[in-house]
Short mmCIF file of N, CA and C in Angstrom, two decimals:
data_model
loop_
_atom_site.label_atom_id
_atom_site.label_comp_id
_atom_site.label_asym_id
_atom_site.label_seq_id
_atom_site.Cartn_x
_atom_site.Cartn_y
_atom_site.Cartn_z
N UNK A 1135 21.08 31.27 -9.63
CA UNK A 1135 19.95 30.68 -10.31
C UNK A 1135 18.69 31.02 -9.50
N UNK A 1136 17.58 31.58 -9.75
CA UNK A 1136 16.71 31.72 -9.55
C UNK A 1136 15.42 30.81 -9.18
N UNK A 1137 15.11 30.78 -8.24
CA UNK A 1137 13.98 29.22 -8.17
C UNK A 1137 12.81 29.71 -8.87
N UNK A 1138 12.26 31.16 -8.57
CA UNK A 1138 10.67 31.29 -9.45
C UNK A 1138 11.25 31.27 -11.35
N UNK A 1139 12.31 31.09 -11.59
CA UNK A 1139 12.76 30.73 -12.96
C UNK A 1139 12.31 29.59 -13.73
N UNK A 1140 12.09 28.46 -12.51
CA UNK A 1140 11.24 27.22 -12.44
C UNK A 1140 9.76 27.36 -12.98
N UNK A 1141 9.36 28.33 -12.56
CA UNK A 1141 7.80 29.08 -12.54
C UNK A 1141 7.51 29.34 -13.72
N UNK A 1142 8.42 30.46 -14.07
CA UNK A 1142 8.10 31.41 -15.23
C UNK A 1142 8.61 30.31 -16.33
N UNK A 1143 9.52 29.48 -16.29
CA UNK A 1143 10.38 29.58 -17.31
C UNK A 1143 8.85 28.71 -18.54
N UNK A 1144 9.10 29.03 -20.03
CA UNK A 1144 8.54 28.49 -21.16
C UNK A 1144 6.64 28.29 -20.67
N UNK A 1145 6.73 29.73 -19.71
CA UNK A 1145 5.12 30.16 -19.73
C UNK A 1145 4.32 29.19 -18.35
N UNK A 1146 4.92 28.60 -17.26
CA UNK A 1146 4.67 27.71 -16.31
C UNK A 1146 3.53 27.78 -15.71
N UNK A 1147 3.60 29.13 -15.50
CA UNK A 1147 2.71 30.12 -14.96
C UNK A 1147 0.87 29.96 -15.72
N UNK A 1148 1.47 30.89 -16.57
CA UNK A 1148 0.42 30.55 -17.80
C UNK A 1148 -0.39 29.29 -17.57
N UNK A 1149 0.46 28.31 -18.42
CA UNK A 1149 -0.24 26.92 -17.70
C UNK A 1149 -0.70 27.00 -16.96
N UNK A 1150 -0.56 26.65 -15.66
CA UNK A 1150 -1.37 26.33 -14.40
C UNK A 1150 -2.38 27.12 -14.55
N UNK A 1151 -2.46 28.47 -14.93
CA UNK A 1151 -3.67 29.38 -14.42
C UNK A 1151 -4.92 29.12 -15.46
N UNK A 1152 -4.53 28.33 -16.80
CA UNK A 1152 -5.31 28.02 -17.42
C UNK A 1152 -6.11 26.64 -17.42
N UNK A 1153 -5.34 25.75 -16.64
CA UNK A 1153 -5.36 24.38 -16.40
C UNK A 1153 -6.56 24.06 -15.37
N UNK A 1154 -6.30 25.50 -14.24
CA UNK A 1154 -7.10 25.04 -12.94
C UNK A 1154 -8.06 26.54 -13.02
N UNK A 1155 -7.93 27.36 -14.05
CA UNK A 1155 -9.33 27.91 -14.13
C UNK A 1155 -9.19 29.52 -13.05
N UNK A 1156 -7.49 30.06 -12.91
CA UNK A 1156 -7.83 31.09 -12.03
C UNK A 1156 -6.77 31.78 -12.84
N UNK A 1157 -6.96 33.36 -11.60
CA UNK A 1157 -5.94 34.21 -12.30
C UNK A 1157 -4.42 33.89 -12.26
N UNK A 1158 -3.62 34.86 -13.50
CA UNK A 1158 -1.78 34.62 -13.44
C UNK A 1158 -1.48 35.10 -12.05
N UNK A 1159 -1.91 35.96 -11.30
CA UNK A 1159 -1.33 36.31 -9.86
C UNK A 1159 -1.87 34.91 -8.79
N UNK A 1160 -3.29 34.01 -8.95
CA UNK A 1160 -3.17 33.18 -8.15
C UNK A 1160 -2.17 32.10 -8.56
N UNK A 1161 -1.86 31.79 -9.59
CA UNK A 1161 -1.09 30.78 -9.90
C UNK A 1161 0.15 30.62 -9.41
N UNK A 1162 0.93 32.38 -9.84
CA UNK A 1162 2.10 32.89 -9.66
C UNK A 1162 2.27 32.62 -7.54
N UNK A 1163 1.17 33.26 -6.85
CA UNK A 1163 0.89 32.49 -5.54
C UNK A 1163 1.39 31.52 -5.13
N UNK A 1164 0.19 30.92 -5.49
CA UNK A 1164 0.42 29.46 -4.76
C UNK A 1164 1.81 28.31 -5.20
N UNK A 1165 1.89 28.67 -6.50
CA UNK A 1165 3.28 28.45 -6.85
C UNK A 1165 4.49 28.46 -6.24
N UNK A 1166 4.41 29.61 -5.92
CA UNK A 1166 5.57 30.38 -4.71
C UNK A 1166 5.61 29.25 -3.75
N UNK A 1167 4.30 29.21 -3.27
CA UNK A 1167 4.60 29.07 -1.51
C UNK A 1167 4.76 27.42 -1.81
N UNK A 1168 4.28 26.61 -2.97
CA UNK A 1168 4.56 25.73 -3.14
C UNK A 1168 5.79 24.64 -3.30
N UNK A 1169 6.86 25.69 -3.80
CA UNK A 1169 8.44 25.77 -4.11
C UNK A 1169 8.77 25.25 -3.57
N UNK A 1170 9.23 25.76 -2.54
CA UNK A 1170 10.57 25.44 -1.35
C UNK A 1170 10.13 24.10 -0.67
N UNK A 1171 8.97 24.12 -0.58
CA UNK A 1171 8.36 22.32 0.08
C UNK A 1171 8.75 21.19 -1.14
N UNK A 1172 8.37 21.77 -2.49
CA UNK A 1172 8.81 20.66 -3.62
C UNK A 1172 10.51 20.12 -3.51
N UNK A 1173 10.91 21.47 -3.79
CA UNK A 1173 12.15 21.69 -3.45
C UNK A 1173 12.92 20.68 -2.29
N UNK A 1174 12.52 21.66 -1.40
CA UNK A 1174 12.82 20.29 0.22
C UNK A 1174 12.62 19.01 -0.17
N UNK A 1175 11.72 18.56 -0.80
CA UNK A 1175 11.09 16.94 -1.21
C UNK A 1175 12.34 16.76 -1.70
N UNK A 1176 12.50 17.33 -2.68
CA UNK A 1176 13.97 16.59 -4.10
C UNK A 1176 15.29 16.47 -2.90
N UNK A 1177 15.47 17.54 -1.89
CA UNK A 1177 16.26 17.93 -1.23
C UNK A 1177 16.69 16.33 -0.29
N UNK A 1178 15.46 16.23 0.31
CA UNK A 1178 15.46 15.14 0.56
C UNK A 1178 15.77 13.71 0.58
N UNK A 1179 15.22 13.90 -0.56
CA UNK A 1179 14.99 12.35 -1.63
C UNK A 1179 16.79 12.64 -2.14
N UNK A 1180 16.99 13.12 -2.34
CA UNK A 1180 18.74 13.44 -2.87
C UNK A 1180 19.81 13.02 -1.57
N UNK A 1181 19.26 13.30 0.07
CA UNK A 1181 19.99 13.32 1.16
C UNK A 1181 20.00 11.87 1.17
N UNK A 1182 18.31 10.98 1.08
CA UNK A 1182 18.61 9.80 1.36
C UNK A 1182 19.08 8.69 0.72
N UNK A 1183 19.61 9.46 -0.82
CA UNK A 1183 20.25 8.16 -1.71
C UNK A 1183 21.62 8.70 -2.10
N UNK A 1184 22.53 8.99 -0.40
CA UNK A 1184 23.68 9.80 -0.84
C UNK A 1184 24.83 8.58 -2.09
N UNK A 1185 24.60 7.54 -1.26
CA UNK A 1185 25.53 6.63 -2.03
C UNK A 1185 25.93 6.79 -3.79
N UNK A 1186 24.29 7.01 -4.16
CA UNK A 1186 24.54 7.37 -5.31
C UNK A 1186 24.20 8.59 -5.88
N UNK A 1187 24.28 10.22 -4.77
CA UNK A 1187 24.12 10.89 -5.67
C UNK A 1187 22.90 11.62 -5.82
N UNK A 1188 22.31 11.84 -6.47
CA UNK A 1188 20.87 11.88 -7.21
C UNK A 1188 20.46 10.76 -7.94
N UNK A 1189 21.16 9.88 -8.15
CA UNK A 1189 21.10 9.21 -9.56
C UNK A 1189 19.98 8.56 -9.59
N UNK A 1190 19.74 8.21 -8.24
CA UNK A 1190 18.22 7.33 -8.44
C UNK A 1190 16.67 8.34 -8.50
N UNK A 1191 16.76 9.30 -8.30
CA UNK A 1191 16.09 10.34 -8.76
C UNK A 1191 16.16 11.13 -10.02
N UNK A 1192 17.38 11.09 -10.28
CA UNK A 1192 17.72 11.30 -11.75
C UNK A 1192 17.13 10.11 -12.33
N UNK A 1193 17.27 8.76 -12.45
CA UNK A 1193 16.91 7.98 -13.20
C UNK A 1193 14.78 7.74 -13.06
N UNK A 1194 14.62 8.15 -11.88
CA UNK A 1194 12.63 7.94 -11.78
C UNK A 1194 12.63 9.43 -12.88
N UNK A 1195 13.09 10.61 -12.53
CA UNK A 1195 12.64 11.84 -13.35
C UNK A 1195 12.71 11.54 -14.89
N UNK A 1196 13.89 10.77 -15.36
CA UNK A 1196 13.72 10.55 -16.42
C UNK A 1196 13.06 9.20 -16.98
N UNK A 1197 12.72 8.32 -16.19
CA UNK A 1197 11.59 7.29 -16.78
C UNK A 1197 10.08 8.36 -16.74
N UNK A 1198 9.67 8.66 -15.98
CA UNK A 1198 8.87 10.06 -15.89
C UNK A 1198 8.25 11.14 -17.32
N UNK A 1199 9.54 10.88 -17.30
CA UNK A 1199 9.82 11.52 -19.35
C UNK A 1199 10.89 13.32 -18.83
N UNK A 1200 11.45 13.13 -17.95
CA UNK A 1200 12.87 14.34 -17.90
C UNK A 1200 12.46 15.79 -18.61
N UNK A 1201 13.07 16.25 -18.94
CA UNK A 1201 12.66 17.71 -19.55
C UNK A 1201 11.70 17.96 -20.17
N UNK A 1202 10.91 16.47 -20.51
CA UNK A 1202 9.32 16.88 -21.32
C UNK A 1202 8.36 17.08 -20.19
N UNK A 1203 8.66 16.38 -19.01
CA UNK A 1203 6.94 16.84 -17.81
C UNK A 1203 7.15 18.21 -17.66
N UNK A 1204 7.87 19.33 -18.07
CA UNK A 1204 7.46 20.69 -18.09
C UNK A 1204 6.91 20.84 -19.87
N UNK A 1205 7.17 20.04 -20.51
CA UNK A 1205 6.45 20.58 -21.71
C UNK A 1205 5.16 20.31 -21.82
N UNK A 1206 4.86 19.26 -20.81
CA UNK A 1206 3.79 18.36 -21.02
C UNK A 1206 2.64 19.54 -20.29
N UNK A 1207 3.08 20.16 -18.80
CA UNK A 1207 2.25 21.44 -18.67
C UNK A 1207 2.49 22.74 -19.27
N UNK A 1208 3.07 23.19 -20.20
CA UNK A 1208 3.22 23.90 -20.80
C UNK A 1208 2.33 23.89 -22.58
N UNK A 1209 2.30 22.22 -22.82
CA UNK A 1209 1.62 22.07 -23.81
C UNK A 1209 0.75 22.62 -24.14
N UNK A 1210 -0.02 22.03 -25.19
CA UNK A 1210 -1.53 22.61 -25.41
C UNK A 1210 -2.46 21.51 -25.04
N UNK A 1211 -1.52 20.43 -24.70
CA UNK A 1211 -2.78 19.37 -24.40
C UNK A 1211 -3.19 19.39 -23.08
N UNK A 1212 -3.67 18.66 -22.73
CA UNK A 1212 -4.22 18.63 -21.05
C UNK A 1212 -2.53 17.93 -20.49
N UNK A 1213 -2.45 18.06 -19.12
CA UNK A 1213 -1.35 18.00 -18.25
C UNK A 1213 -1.69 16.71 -17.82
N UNK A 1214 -1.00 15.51 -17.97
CA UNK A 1214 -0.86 14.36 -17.56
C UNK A 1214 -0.97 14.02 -16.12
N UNK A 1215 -0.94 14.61 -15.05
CA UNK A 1215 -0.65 15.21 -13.45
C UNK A 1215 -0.23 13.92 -13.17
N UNK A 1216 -0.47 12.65 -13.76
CA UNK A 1216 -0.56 11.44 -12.80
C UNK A 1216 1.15 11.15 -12.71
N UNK A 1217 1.63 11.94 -13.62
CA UNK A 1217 3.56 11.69 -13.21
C UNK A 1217 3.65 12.65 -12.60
N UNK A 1218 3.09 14.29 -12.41
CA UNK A 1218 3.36 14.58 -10.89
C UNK A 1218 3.10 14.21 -9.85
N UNK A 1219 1.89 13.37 -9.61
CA UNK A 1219 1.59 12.58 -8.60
C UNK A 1219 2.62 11.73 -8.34
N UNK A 1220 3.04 10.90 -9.44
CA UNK A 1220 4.42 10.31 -9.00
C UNK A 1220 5.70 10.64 -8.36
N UNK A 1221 5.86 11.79 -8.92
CA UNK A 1221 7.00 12.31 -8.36
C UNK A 1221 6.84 12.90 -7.00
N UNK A 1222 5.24 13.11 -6.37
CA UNK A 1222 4.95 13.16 -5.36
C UNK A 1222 5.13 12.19 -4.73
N UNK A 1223 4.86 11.25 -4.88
CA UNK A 1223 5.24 9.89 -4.25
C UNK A 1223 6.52 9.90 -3.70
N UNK A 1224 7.86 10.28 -4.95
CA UNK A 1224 8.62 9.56 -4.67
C UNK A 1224 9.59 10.90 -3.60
N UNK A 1225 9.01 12.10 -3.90
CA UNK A 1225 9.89 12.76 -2.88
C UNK A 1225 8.92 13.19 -1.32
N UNK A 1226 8.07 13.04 -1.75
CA UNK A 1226 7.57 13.20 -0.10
C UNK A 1226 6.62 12.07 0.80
N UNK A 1227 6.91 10.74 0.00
CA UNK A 1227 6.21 9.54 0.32
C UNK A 1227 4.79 9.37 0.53
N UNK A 1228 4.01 10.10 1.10
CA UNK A 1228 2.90 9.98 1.35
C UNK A 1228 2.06 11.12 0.87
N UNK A 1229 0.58 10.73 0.81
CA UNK A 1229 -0.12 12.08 0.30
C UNK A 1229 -0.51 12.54 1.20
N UNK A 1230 -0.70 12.05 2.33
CA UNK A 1230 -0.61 13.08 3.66
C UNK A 1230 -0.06 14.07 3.94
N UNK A 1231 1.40 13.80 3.25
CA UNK A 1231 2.29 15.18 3.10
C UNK A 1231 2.20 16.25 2.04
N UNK A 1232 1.60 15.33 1.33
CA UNK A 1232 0.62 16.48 0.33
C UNK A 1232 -0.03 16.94 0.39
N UNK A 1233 -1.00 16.88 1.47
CA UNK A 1233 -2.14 17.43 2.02
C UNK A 1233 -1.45 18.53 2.94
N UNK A 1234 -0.35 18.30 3.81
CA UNK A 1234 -0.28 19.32 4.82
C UNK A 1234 1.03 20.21 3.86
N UNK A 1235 1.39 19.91 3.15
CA UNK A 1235 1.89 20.81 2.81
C UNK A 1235 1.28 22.18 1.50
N UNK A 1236 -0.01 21.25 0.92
CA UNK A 1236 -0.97 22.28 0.69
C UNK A 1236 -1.84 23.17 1.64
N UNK A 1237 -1.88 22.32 2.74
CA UNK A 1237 -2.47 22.79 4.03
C UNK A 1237 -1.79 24.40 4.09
N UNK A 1238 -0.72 24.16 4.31
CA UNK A 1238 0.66 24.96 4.57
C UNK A 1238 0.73 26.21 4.34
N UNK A 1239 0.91 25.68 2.14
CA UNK A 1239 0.63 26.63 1.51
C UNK A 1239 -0.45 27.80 1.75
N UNK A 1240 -1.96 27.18 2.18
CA UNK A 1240 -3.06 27.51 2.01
C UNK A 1240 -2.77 28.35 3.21
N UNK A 1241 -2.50 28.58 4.00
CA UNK A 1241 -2.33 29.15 5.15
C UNK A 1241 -1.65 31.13 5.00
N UNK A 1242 -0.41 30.37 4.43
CA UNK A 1242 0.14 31.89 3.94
C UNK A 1242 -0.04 32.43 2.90
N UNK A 1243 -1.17 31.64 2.04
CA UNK A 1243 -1.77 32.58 0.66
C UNK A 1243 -3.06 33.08 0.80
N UNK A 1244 -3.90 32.09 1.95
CA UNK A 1244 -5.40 32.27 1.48
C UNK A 1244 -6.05 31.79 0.60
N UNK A 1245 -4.67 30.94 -0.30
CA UNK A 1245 -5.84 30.16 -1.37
C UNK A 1245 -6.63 29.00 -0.80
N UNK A 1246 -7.26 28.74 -1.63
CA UNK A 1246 -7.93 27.20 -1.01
C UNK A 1246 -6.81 25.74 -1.47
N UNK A 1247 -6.92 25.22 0.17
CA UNK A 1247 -6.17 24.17 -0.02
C UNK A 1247 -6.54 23.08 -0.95
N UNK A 1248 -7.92 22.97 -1.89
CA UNK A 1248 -8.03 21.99 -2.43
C UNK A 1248 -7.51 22.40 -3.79
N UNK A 1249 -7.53 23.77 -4.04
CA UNK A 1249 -6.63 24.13 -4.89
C UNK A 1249 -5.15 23.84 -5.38
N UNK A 1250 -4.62 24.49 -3.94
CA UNK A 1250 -3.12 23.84 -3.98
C UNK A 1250 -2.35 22.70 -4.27
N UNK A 1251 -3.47 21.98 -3.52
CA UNK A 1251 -3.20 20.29 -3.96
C UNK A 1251 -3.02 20.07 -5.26
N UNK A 1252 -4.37 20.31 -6.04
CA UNK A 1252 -4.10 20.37 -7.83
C UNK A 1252 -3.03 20.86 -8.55
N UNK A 1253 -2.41 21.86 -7.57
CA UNK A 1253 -1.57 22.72 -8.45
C UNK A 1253 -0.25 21.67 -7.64
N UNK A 1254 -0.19 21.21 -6.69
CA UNK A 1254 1.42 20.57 -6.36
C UNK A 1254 1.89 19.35 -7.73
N UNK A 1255 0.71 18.58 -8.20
CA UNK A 1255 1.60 17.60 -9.22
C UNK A 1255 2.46 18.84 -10.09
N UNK A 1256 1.43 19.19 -10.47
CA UNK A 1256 1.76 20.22 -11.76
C UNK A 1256 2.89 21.27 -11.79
N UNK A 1257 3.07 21.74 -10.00
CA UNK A 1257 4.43 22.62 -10.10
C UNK A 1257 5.51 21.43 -9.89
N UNK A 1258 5.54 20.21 -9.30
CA UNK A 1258 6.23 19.16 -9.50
C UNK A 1258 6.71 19.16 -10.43
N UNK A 1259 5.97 18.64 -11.83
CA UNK A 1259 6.41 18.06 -13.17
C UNK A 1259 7.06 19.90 -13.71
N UNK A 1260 6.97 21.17 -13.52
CA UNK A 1260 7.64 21.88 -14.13
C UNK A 1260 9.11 22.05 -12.95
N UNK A 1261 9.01 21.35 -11.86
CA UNK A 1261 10.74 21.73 -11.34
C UNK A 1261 11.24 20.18 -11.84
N UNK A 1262 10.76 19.43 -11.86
CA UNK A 1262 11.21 18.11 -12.75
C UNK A 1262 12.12 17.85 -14.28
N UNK A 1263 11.38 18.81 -14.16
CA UNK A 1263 11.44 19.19 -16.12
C UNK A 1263 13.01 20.06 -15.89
N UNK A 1264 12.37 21.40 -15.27
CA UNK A 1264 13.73 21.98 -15.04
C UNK A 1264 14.66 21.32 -14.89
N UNK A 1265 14.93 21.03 -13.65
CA UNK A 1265 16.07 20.22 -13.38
C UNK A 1265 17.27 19.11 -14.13
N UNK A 1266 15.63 18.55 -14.86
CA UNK A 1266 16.35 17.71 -15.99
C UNK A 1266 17.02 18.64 -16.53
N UNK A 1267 16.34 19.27 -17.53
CA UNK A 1267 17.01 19.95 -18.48
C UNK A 1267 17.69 20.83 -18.39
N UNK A 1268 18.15 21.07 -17.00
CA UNK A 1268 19.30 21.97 -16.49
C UNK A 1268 20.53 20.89 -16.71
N UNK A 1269 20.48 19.72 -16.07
CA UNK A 1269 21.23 19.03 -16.02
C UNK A 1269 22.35 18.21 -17.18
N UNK A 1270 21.16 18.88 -18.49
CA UNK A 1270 21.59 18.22 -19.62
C UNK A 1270 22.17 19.78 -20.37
N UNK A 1271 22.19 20.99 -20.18
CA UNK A 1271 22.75 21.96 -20.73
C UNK A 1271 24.73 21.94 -21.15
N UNK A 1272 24.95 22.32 -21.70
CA UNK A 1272 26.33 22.38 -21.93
C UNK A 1272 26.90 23.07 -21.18
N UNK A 1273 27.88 22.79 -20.74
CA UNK A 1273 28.91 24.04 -19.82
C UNK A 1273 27.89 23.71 -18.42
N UNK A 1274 26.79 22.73 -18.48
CA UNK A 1274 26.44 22.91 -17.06
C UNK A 1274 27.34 21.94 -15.88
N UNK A 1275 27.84 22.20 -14.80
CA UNK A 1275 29.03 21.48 -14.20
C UNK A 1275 27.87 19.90 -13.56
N UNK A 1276 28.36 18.80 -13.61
CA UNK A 1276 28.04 18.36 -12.58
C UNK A 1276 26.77 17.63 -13.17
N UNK A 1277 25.77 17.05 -12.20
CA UNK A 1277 24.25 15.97 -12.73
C UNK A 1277 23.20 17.04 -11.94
N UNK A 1278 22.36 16.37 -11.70
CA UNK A 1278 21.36 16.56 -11.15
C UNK A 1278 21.75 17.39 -10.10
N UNK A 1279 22.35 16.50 -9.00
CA UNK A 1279 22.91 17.25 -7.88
C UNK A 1279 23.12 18.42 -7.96
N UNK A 1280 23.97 18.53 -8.44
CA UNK A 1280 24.62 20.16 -8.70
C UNK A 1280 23.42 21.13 -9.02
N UNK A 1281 22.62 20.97 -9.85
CA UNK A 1281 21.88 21.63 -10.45
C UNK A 1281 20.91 21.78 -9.20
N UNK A 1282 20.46 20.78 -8.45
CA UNK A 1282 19.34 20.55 -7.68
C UNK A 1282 20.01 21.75 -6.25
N UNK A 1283 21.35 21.58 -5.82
CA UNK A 1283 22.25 22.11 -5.11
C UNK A 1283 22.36 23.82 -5.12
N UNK A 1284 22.26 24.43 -6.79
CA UNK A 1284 22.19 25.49 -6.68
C UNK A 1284 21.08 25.90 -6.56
N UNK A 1285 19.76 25.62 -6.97
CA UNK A 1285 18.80 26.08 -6.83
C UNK A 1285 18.01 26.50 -5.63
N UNK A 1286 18.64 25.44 -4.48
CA UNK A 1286 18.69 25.51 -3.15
C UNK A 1286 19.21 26.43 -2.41
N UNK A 1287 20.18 26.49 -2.88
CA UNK A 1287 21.06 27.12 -2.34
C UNK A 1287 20.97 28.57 -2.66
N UNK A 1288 20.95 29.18 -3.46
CA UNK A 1288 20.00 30.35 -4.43
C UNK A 1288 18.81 30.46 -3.60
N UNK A 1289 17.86 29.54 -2.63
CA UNK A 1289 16.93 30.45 -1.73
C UNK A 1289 17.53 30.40 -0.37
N UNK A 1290 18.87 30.17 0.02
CA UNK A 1290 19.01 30.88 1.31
C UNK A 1290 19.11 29.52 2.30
N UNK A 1291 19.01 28.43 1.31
CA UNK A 1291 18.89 26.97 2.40
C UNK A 1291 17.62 26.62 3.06
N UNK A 1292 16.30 27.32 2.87
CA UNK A 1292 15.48 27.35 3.68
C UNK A 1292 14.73 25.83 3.10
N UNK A 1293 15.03 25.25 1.79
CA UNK A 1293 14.31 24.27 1.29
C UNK A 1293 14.88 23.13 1.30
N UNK A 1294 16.31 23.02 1.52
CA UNK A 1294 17.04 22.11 1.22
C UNK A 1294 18.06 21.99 2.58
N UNK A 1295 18.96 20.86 2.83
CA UNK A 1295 19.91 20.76 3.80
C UNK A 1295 18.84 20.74 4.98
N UNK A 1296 19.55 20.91 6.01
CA UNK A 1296 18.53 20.99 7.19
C UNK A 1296 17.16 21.22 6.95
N UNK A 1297 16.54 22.47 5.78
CA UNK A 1297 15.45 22.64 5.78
C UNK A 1297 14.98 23.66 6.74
N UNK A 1298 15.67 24.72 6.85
CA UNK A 1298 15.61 25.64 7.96
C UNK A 1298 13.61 26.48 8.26
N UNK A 1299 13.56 27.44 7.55
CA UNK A 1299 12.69 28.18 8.14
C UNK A 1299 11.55 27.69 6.92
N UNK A 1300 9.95 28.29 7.63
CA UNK A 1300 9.14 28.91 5.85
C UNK A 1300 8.75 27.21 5.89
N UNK A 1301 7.96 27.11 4.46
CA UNK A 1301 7.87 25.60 4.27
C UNK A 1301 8.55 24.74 4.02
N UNK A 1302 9.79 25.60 3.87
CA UNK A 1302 10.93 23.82 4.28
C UNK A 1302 11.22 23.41 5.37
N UNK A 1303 10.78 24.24 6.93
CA UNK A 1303 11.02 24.18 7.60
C UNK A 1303 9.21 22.65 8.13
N UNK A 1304 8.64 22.89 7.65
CA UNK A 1304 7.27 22.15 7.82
C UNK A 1304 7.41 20.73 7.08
N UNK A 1305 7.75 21.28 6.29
CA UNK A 1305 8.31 19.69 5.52
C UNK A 1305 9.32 19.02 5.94
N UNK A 1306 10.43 19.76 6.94
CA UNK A 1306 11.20 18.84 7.30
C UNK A 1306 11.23 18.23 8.69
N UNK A 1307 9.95 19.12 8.92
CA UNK A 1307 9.65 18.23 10.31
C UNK A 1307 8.51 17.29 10.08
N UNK A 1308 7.65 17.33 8.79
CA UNK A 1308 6.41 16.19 8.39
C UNK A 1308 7.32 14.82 7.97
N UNK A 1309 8.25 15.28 7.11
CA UNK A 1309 9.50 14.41 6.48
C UNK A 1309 10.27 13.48 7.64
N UNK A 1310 10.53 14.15 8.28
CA UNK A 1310 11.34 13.83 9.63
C UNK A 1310 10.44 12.65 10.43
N UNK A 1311 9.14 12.98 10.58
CA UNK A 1311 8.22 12.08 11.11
C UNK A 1311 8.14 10.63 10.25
N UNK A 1312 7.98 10.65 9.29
CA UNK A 1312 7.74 9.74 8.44
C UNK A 1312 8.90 8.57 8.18
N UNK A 1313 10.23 8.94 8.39
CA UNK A 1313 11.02 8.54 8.88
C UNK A 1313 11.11 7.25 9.61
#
């Protein structure tokens, strides 16, 4: 499974670049470097509610509205951001960590970090969306987890589990602090 699949998938891309007013290559950018930190977040937020799973992340994504917060930036209407903000909340606790992990971003793209920031609800609510609606496919094995598990796992571990190198490696030492 592919993580920039998250990106592209039902025009993601598109969106954002029209939303925040720049080109498909900055979007496609900052997107990127944005990933693996979102990623790590869910990664996270999944490690610390092993008891049950994903389920309690499964259940905020879908009060949230589940496979629609990627339709919702994909729409034609304006992007709601304030449930990616939420889901910022709930996987990386603070917006401090939103800040340094746009910081982050901003570092190995050159974009501007006040940019990035705008764009983290918004790539939020399209791996949100994914996920859901990975989770609900037929023949797909497993919940959330699983789904959340391969996608991770598909970049090499760097976002998820330990959180090894790259910006999962930044997030899991901002994460780690917060602790």
């Amino acid at each position: 499974m592919d993580p920039n699949e998250i990106l592209r998938s039902q025009g993601g891309i598109s969106a954002i670049a029209s939303q925040l007013g720049i080109s498909e290559a900055q979007a496609e950018q900052g997107a990127a470097a944005l990933l693996p930190s979102i990623l790590g977040g869910f990664g996270q937020r999944a490690e610390g509610s092993k008891g049950s799973g994903l389920g309690g992340l499964g259940t905020i994504l879908e009060t949230l509205g589940g496979a629609d917060l990627s339709r919702d930036v994909v729409g034609p209407g304006p992007t709601h951001v304030e449930k990616g903000d939420n889901i910022l909340g709930e996987i990386f606790g603070t917006k401090d960590v939103s800040r340094q992990v746009a910081g982050e971003a901003s570092q190995t793209t050159g974009l501007d970090p006040a940019l990035l920031k705008k764009m983290l609800p918004i790539v939020a609510m399209l791996v949100a969306g994914y996920l859901s609606s990975q989770k609900n496919k037929p023949g797909q094995p497993g919940g959330l987890n699983d789904v959340l598990g391969q996608v991770i796992g598909s970049m090499g571990g760097t976002a998820g589990g330990g959180l090894g190198g790259g910006l999962g490696g930044v997030l899991g030492s901002i994460l780690g602090r917060r602790r």
